[in-house]
Structure formats: C-alpha cells, structure tokens
Short mmCIF file of C-alpha atoms in Angstrom, two decimals:
data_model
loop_
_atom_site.label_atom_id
_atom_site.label_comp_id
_atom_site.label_asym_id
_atom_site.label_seq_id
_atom_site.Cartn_x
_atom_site.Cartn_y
_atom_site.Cartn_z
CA UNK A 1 -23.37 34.37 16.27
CA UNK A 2 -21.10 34.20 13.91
CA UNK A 3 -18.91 36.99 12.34
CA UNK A 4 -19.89 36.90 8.87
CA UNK A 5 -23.87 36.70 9.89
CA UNK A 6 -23.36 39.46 12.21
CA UNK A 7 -21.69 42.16 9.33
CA UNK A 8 -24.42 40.84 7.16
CA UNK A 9 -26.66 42.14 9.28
CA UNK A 10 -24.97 45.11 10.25
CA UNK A 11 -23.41 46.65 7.29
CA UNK A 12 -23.87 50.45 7.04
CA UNK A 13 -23.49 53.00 9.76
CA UNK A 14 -24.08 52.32 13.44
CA UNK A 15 -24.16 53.69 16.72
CA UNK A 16 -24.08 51.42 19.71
CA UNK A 17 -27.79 51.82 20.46
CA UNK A 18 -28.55 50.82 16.20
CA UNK A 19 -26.60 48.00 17.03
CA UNK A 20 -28.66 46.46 20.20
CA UNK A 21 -31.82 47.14 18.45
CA UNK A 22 -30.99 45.82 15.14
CA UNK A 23 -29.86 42.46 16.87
CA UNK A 24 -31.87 42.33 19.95
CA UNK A 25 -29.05 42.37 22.10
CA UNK A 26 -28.21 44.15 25.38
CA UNK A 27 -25.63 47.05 25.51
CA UNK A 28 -22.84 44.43 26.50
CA UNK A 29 -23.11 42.17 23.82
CA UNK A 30 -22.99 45.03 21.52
CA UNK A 31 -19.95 46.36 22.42
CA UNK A 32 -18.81 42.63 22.48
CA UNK A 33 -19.58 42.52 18.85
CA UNK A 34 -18.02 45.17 17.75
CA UNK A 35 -14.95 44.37 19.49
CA UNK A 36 -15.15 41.33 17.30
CA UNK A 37 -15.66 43.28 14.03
CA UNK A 38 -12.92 45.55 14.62
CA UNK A 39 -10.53 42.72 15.27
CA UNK A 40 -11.56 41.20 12.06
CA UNK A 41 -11.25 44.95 10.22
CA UNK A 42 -14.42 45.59 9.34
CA UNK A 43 -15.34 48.52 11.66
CA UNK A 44 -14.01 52.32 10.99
CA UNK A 45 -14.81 54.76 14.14
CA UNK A 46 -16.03 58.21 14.06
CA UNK A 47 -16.15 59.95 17.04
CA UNK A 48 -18.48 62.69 17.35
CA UNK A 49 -18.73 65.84 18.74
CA UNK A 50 -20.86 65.09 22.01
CA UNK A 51 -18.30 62.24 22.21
CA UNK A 52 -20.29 59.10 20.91
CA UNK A 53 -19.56 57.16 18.73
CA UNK A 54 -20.56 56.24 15.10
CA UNK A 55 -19.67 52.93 13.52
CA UNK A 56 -18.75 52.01 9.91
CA UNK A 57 -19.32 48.52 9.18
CA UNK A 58 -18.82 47.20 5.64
CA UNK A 59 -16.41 44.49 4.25
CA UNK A 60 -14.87 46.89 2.46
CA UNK A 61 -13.05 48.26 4.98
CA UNK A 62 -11.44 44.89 5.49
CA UNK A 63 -10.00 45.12 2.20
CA UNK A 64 -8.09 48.80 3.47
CA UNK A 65 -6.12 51.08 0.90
CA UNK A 66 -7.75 54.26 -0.23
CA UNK A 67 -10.89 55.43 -2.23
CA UNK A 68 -11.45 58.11 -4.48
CA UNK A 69 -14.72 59.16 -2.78
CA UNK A 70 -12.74 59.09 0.52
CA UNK A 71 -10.50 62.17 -0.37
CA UNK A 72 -13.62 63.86 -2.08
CA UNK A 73 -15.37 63.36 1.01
CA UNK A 74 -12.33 64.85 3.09
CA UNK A 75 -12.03 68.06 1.09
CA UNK A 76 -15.67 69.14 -0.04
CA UNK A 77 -18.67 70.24 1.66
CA UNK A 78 -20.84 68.48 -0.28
CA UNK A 79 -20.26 64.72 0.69
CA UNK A 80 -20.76 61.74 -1.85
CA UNK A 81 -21.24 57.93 -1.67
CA UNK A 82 -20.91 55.56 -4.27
CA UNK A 83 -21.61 52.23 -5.02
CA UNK A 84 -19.04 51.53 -7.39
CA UNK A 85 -15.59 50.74 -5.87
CA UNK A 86 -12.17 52.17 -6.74
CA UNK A 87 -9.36 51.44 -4.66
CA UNK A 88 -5.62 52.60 -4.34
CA UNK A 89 -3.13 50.11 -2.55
CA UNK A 90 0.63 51.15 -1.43
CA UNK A 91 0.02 54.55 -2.09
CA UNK A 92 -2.01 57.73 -1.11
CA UNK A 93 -3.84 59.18 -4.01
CA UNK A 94 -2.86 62.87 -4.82
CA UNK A 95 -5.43 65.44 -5.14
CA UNK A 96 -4.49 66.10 -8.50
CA UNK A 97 -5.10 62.04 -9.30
CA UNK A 98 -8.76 62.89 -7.79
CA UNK A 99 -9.59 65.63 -9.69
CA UNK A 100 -8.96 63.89 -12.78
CA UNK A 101 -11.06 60.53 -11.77
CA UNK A 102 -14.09 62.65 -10.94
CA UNK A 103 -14.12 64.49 -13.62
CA UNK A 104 -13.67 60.84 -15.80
CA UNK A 105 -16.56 59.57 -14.24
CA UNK A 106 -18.79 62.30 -16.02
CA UNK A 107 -21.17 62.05 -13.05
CA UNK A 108 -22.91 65.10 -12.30
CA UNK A 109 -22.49 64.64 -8.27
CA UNK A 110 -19.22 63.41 -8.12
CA UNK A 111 -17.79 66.86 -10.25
CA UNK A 112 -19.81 68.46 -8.10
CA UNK A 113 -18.11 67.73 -4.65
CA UNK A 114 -14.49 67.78 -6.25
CA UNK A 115 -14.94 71.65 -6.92
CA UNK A 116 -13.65 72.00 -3.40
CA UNK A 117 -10.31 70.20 -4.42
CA UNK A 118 -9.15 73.60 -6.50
CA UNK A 119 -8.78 74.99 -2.94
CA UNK A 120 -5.84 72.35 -1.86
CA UNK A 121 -4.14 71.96 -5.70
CA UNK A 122 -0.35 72.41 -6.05
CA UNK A 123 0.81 70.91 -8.26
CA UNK A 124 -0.71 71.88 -11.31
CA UNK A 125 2.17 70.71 -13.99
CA UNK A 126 1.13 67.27 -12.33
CA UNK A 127 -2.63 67.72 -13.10
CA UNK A 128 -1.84 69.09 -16.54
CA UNK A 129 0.33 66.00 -17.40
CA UNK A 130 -3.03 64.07 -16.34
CA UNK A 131 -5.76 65.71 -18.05
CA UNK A 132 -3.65 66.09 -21.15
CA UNK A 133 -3.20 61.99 -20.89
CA UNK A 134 -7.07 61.52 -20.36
CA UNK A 135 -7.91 64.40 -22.76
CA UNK A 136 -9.67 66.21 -20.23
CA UNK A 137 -7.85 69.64 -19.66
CA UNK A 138 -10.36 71.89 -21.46
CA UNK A 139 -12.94 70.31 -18.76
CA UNK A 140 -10.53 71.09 -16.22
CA UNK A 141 -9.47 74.29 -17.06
CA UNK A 142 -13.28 75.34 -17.23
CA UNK A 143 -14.23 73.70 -14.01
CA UNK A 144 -11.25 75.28 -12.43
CA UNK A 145 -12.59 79.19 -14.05
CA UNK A 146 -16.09 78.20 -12.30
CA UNK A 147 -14.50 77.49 -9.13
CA UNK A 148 -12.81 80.76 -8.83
CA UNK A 149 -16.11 82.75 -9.06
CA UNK A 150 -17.31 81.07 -6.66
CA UNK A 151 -15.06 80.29 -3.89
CA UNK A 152 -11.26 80.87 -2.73
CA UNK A 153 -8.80 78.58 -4.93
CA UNK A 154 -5.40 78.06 -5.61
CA UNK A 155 -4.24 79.78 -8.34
CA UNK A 156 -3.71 77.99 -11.60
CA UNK A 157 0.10 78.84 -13.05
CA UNK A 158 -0.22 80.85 -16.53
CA UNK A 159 1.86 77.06 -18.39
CA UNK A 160 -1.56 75.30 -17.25
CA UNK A 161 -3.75 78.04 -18.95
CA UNK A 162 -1.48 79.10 -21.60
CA UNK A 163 -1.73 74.94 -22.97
CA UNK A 164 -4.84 74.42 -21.80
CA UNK A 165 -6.72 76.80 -23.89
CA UNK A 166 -8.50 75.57 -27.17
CA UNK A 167 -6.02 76.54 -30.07
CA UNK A 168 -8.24 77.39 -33.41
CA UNK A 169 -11.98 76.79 -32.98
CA UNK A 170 -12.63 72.61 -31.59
CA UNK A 171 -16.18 71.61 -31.72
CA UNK A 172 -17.53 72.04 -28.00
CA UNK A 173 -17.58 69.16 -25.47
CA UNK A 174 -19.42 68.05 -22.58
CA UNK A 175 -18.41 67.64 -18.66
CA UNK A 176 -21.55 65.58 -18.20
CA UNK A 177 -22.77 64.55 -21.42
CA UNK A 178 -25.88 66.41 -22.13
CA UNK A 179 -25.67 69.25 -19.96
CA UNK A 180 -25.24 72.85 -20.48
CA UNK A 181 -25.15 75.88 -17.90
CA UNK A 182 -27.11 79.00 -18.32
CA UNK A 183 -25.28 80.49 -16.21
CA UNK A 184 -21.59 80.51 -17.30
CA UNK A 185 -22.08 80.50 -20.90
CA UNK A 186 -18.58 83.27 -20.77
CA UNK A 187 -16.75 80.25 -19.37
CA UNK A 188 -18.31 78.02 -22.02
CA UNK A 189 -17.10 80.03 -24.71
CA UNK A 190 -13.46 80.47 -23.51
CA UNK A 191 -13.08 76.87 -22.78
CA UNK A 192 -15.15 75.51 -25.68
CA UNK A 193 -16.56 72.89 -22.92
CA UNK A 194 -20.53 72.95 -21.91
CA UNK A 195 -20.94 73.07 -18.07
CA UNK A 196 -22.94 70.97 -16.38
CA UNK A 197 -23.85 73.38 -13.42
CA UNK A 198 -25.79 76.55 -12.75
CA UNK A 199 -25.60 79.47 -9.95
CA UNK A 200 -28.17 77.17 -7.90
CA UNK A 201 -26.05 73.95 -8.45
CA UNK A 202 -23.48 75.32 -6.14
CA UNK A 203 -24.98 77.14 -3.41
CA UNK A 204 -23.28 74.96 -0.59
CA UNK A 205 -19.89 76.09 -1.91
CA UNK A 206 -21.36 79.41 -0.81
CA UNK B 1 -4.18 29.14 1.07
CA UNK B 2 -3.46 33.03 0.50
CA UNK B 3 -5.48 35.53 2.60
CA UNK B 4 -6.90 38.78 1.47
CA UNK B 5 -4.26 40.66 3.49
CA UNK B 6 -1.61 38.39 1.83
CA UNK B 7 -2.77 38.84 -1.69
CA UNK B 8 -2.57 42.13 -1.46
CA UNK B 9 0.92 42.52 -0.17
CA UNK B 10 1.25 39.76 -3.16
CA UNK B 11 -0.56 42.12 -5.78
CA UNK B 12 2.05 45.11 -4.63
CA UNK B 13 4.94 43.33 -4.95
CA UNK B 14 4.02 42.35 -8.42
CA UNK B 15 2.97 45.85 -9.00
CA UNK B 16 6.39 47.04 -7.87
CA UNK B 17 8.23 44.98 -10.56
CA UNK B 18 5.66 45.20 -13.20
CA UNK B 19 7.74 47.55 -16.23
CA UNK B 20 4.13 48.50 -17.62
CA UNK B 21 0.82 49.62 -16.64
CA UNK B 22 -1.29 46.55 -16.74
CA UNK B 23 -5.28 45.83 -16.73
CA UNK B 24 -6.08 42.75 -15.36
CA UNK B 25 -9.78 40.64 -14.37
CA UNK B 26 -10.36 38.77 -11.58
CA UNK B 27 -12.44 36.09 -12.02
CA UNK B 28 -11.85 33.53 -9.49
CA UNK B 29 -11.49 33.10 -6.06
CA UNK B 30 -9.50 36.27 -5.95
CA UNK B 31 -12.60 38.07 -7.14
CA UNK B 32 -14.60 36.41 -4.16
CA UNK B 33 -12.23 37.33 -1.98
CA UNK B 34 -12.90 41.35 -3.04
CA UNK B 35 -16.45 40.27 -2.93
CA UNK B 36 -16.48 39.29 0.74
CA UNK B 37 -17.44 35.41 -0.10
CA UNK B 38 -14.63 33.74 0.67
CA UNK B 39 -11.71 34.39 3.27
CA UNK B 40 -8.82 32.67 1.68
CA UNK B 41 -7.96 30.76 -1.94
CA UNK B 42 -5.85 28.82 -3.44
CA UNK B 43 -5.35 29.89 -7.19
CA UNK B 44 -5.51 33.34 -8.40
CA UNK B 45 -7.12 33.51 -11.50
CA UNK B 46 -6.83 36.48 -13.95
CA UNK B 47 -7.79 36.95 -17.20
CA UNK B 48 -5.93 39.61 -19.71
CA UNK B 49 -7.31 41.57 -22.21
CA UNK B 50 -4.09 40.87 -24.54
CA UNK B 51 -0.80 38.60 -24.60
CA UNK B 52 1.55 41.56 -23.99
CA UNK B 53 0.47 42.52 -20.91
CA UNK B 54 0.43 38.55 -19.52
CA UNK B 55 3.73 38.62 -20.83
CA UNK B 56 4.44 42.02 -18.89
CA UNK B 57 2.99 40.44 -15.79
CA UNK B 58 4.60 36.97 -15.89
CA UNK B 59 8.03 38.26 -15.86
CA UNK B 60 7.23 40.25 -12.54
CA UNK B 61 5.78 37.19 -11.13
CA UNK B 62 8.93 35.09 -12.15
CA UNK B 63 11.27 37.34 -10.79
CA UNK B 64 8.96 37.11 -7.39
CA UNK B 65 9.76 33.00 -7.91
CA UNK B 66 7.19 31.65 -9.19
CA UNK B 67 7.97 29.07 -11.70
CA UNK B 68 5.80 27.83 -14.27
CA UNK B 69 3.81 24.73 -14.24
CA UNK B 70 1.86 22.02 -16.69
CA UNK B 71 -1.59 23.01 -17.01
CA UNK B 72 -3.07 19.44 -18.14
CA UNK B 73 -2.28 18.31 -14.02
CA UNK B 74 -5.48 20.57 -13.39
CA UNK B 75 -7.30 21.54 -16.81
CA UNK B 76 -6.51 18.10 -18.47
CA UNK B 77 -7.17 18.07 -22.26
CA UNK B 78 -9.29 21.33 -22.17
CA UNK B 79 -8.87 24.07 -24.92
CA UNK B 80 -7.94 27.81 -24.05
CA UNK B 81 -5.90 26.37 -20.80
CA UNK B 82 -4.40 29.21 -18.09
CA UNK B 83 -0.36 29.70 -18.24
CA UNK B 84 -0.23 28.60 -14.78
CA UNK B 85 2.63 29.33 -12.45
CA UNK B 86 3.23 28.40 -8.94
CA UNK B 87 5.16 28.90 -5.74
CA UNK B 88 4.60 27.33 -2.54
CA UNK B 89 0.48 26.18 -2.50
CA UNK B 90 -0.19 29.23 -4.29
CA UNK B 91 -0.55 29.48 -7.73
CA UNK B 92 -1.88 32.11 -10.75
CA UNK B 93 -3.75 30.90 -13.45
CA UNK B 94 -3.23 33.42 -16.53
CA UNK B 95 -6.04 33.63 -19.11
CA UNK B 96 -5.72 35.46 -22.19
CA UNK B 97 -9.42 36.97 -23.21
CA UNK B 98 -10.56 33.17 -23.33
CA UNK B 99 -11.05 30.60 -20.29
CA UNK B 100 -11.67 27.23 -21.65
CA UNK B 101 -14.63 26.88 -23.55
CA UNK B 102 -15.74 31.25 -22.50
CA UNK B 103 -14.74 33.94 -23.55
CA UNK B 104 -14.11 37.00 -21.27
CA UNK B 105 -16.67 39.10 -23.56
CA UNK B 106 -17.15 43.12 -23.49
CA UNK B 107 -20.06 42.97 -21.38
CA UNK B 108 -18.72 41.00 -19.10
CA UNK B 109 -15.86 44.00 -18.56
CA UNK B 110 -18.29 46.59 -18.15
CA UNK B 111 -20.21 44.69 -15.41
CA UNK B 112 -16.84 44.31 -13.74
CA UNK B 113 -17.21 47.94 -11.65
CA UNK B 114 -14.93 47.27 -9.04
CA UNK B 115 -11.72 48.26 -9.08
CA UNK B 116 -8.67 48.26 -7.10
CA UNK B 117 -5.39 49.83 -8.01
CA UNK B 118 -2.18 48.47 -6.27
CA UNK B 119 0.23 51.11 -6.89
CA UNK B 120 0.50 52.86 -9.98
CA UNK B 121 1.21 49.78 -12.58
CA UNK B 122 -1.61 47.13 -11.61
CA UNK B 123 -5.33 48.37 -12.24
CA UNK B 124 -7.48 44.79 -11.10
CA UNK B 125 -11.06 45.08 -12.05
CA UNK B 126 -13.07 42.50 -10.22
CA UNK B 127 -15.66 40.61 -12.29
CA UNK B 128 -19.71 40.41 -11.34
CA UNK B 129 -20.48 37.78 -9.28
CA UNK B 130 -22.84 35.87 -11.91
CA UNK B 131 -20.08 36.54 -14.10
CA UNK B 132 -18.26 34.21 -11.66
CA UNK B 133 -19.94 31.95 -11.72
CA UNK B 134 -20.32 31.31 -15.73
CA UNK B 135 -16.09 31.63 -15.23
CA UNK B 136 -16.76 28.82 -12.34
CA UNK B 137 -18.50 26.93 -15.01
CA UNK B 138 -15.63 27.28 -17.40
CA UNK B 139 -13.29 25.69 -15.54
CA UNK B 140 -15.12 23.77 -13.56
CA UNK B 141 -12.28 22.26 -10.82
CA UNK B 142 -12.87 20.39 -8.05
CA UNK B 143 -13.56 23.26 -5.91
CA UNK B 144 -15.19 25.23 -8.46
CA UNK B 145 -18.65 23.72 -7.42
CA UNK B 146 -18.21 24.76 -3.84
CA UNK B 147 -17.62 28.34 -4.34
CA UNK B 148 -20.24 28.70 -6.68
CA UNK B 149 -22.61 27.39 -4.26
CA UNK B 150 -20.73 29.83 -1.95
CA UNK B 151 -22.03 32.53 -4.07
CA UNK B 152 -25.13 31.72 -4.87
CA UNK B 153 -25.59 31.64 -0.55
CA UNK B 154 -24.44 34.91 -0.78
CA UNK B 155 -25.99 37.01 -3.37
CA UNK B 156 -28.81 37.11 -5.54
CA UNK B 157 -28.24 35.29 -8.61
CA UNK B 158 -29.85 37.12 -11.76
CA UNK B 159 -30.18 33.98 -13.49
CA UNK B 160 -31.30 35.77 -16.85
CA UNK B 161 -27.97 37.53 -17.27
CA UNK B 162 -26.22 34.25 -17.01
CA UNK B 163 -28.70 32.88 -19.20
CA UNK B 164 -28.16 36.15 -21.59
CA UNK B 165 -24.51 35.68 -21.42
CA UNK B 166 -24.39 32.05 -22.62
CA UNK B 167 -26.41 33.30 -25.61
CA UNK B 168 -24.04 35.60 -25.77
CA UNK B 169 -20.75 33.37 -25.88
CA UNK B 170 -22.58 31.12 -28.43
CA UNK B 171 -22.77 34.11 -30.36
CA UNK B 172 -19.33 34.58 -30.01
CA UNK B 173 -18.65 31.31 -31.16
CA UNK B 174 -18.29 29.65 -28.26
CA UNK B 175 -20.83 26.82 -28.92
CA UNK B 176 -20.00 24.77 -25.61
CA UNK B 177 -21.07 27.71 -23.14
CA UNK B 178 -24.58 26.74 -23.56
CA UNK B 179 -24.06 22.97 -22.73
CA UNK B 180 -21.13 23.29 -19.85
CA UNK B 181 -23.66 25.62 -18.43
CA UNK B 182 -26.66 23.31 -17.90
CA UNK B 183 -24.35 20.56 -17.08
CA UNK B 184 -22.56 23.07 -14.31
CA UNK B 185 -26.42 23.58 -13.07
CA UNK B 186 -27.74 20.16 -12.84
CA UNK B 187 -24.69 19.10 -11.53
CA UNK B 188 -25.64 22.13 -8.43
CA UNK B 189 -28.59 21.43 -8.16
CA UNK B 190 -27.55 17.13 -7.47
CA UNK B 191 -24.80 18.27 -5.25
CA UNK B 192 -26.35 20.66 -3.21
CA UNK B 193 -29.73 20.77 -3.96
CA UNK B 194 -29.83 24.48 -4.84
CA UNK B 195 -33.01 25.87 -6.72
CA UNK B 196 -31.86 26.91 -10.11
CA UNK B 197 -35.21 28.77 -11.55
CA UNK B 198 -37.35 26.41 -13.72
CA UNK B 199 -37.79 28.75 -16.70
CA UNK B 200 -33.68 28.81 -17.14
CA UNK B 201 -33.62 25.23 -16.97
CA UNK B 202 -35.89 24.73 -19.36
CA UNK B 203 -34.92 28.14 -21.82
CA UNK B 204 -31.41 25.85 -21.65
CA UNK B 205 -32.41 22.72 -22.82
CA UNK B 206 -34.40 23.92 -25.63
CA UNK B 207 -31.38 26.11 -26.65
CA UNK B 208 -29.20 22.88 -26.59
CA UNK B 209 -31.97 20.84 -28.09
CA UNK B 210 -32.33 23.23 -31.24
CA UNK B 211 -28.21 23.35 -31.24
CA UNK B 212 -28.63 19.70 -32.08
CA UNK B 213 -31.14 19.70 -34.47
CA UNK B 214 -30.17 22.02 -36.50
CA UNK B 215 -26.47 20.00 -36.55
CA UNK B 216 -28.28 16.79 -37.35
CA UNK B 217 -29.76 18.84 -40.83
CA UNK B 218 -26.25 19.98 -41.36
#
C-alpha cells in the first residue's frame, strides 16, 4: 500500500491494535507500517504509562516546528485541539509569546487552558512589551488577577501593574466578545475588561 | 524540485535576512506542499499584500542569490505578471495583491487559516485549497492543470465558493475571472475527465453569456 493511502487512512491517534483493525492487517504488518510512517515523519510516539504505545499520525507532523496549542497543551490541565494551524520554525515559542496568541484568538477554550501559563511566566517586561503591541494588557492583567485566586502563579512585577492599569475611566472591553463573569465583577471593575469565565468555568484548575 | 524540508530551511534563511516583519500568501505549489498534496515543487509562488514588503523580501532573497528573471518566458503577454527570480531550478514568483487576471481578495485572506511562522520576521499564511485552485486558474502553466487535478483527488471541492469567488473578482473588476474559470474547467474536465458539478457549469455560462449581452447593448 502506498504511503500516502495508508496516512489517509490513518490520520489521528493510534495504538498498534487501532492500526490492524482499521486496515485489516496482522500485528506485523502494522508495525511494518508504522516503521514506514515514521521514516517519512509523519508519526509522533507517546509512550504510556503501562508501557504501550500511542501513535500520532497526521501530515502535519511532517511539516515539524512548533504549535501554539502544543505549549498550551504542555503547561495546562485542561488540554485543547484545534483545527486551525499556527506554526513556529527556527525557534521555540516563549510562554510569554503564548499567552498573548491565546488570548488574540478570543476563543473561550483556548484562554481557558492558557490560565495555567501564569504559573511558568518570567519574564513579564517581555509580555508587557507584547500585549501593549497587540493592545491586549488590560485583558492580560485581568486574566492574570483571576488566575491568582485561583491557583499558585508567578508573581506579576509592580512596572507590569503599575502600566497596565486603565488610566482615567476607558469604556470596558471584552476577552471573548460577548461574555461577562458573574463572578469576578471586582476584577472587572479594576481592569475595565469583562471576563469571560465564572467560579464553575475553572474547576479543573482546582 | 524543492522539498518541504528544503523550503523550509529556504523560508528561514530568508527570514534571517529579512530587515522587516513580513506577511506573505501562499498560493501555489508551496501552499500544497503545507497542504499535504504534493511532495516537492518547482516555483514558489507568493502573493503580498503591498509593494513594500515584496520589496523587503526580494532584497533577502537576492542577497541569498537569486537573480531576477523575464516573466514573459513563462506568463507571456499576461497582465499583473509575478517579479520572478530564480536560482538553480528553483524559482519565486512574487505577486503583489493581483495574479494575472485575480485578485488576491479579503475573503480569500480570511479563508487562508493556516499559518506558519519561520522565525520572527516571516508570518506565511497558506491559502484554501479552492482558493488554489481559482490561483491555478490564474496562471494557468503547464503544470498548473496537474496539480489542480491533484487537489481536487484530494479534497472536497466546494464548488460554490469558487463559483462565489469569481462573482466576487468580477465584482472587483476583474471581468476575466468568470471566463478563465470555465475555460480552466472544461479544459479539466477534457484532460482528465473530472466531474465538475453540472449546476456550476451551467451558473458559469449564463454568467458569461449575460457578460456578453449586456456588452453587445453597450
């Protein structure tokens, strides 16, 4: 069969017995074929715990470098997938870079899972050079006040708060256009920024 | 031929050198090549959303050695022709918003979701696939046919949005789309005998058919 035909057929996650089933093959040819995939770059390996083994095949892992959703997914509890596709090349994406591009995306999920990434930030003159260039430090600053009263984070330096604050009274904007919390209406009001989440929203950060 | 692991050492080293950030479409077979339908092209075709940043990205890819080339040996005596510039069997063909007788419209950007940053300078957004292949129909080169075909195997074609988007370009007034569309299809359909769906073919015609009348009043 050929290679193309058989990631076609394939593509998603796999363990070896997914595999023989899917193409009515025995155990041997199996591991045959995904000796063939992996040659080609198209497999990533996760081992489990018990040992076995799971198998991701896609075409985009041909194509290598590093997604957003991949860091996301390292960091948070909550674990995301995504159909669209953004993709770093010749360099690792910071945390801080992440943080930003979730919160860009303005999708309720995605925001959701980076919470975790307040844990692991250093560099916060970094992420306040970024939001301030994507006009998004208000969001940030918020998210990053929601995150603390509710799990362990890194603490943000006084520079970050100090010129991330609203100066005189700006109209109020969204995270995720259209949402508002009920439950951190304090955090609304210091940040001038609606939250998209409520107590129950983040119960796995718990 | 340049392979995906190739282009994107290529796409670095032009990142490396470029002195601005720069936003750049694929449309071609580089795009097909992010898609998964093709292993290996020739040209690398990109379309800009202004001059400055072509200019921006022309001097990295001169300093790589790449040295520019006549545009009528390929495109002939087409409008809207690609700076093209070459090195070895490879070559880039620049667009500027418009690729021959289409233009690189707003919705066509927005259906372009995939991105793929190489380093910090080059941000390459990857266009739909039946964006393709109205960009396939555009320039329509010798092998421009094939990997149209190529897609078409691949994926399913929403033949409405292509039809939608030729509307669209005639809006924009880009009369030809229309025509060099139904002339790309037929000439498909001859070639390889692929199915194009009976209610575009004929939502075409009539569009070109009331394009003519209504030129014959004027």
């Amino acid at each position: 069969m050929k290679t193309k035909l058989i990631l076609k057929k394939l593509e998603g996650i796999h363990n070896i017995e997914s595999i023989m089933e899917t193409l009515k093959i025995s155990r041997y040819k199996a591991i045959y074929y995904i000796y063939r995939l992996r040659k080609q770059g198209y497999i990533k390996t996760k081992r489990l715990a018990n040992n076995r083994r799971l198998y991701n095949i896609s075409f985009e892992n041909k194509l290598g470098g590093t997604s957003y959703y991949e860091i996301i997914n390292k960091y948070s509890p909550i674990k995301i997938t995504s159909q669209e596709i953004y993709k770093v090349y010749g360099k690792k994406p910071t945390l801080e870079e992440t943080l930003v591009y979730a919160v860009k995306t303005q999708r309720l999920r995605i925001i959701l899972a980076s919470l975790a990434l307040f844990k692991r930030i250093k560099d916060w003159s970094e992420l306040y050079r970024l939001a301030k260039t994507n006009h998004i430090e208000r969001q940030i600053g918020a998210l990053y006040d929601l995150s603390k009263s509710i799990m362990r984070t890194r603490k943000m330096t006084k520079l970050f708060r100090h010129y991330a604050l609203p100066k005189g009274n700006p109209s109020f904007n969204y995270v995720v256009p259209g949402l508002k919390s009920k439950d951190f209406q304090n955090i609304e009001k210091t940040w001038r920024i609606y939250l998209p989440f409520n107590k129950s929203d983040l119960e796995n950060y718990k | 031929m340049i392979s995906i692991e190739k282009q994107q050492g290529l796409l670095l080293a032009i990142s490396k050198r470029l002195k601005k950030p720069v936003n750049v479409y694929a449309v071609g077979g580089t795009a097909m090549m992010f898609l998964g339908f093709k292993d290996a092209t020739l040209d690398i075709d990109l379309v800009f959303e202004n001059k400055e940043s072509m200019e921006v990205f022309k001097e990295a890819i001169e300093s790589l050695g790449y040295k520019a080339m006549d545009a009528a040996i390929v495109y002939g005596r087409k409008t809207n022709t690609p700076e093209m510039f070459t090195l070895g069997d490879e070559r880039f063909d620049l667009f500027v918003k418009e690729v021959i007788d289409f233009i690189f419209s707003e919705e066509m950007q927005k259906r372009a979701k995939q991105t793929h940053q190489f380093e910090g300078n080059l941000i390459l957004k990857v266009a739909d696939p039946n964006d393709i292949i109205l960009m396939k129909c555009a320039t329509d080169r010798l092998k421009d046919l094939d990997d149209a075909k190529s897609i078409i195997s691949n994926f399913k074609i929403n033949w409405d949005l292509i039809y939608e988007e030729a509307q669209n370009q005639k809006k924009l007034g880009k009369i030809r789309a229309l025509f060099e569309l139904g002339y790309f299809l037929e000439k498909l359909e001859n070639k390889y005998k692929i199915e194009i769906p009976k209610t575009i073919k004929d939502n075409l015609w009539n569009a070109l058919e009331k394009e003519a009348k209504s030129k014959k009043k004027g």
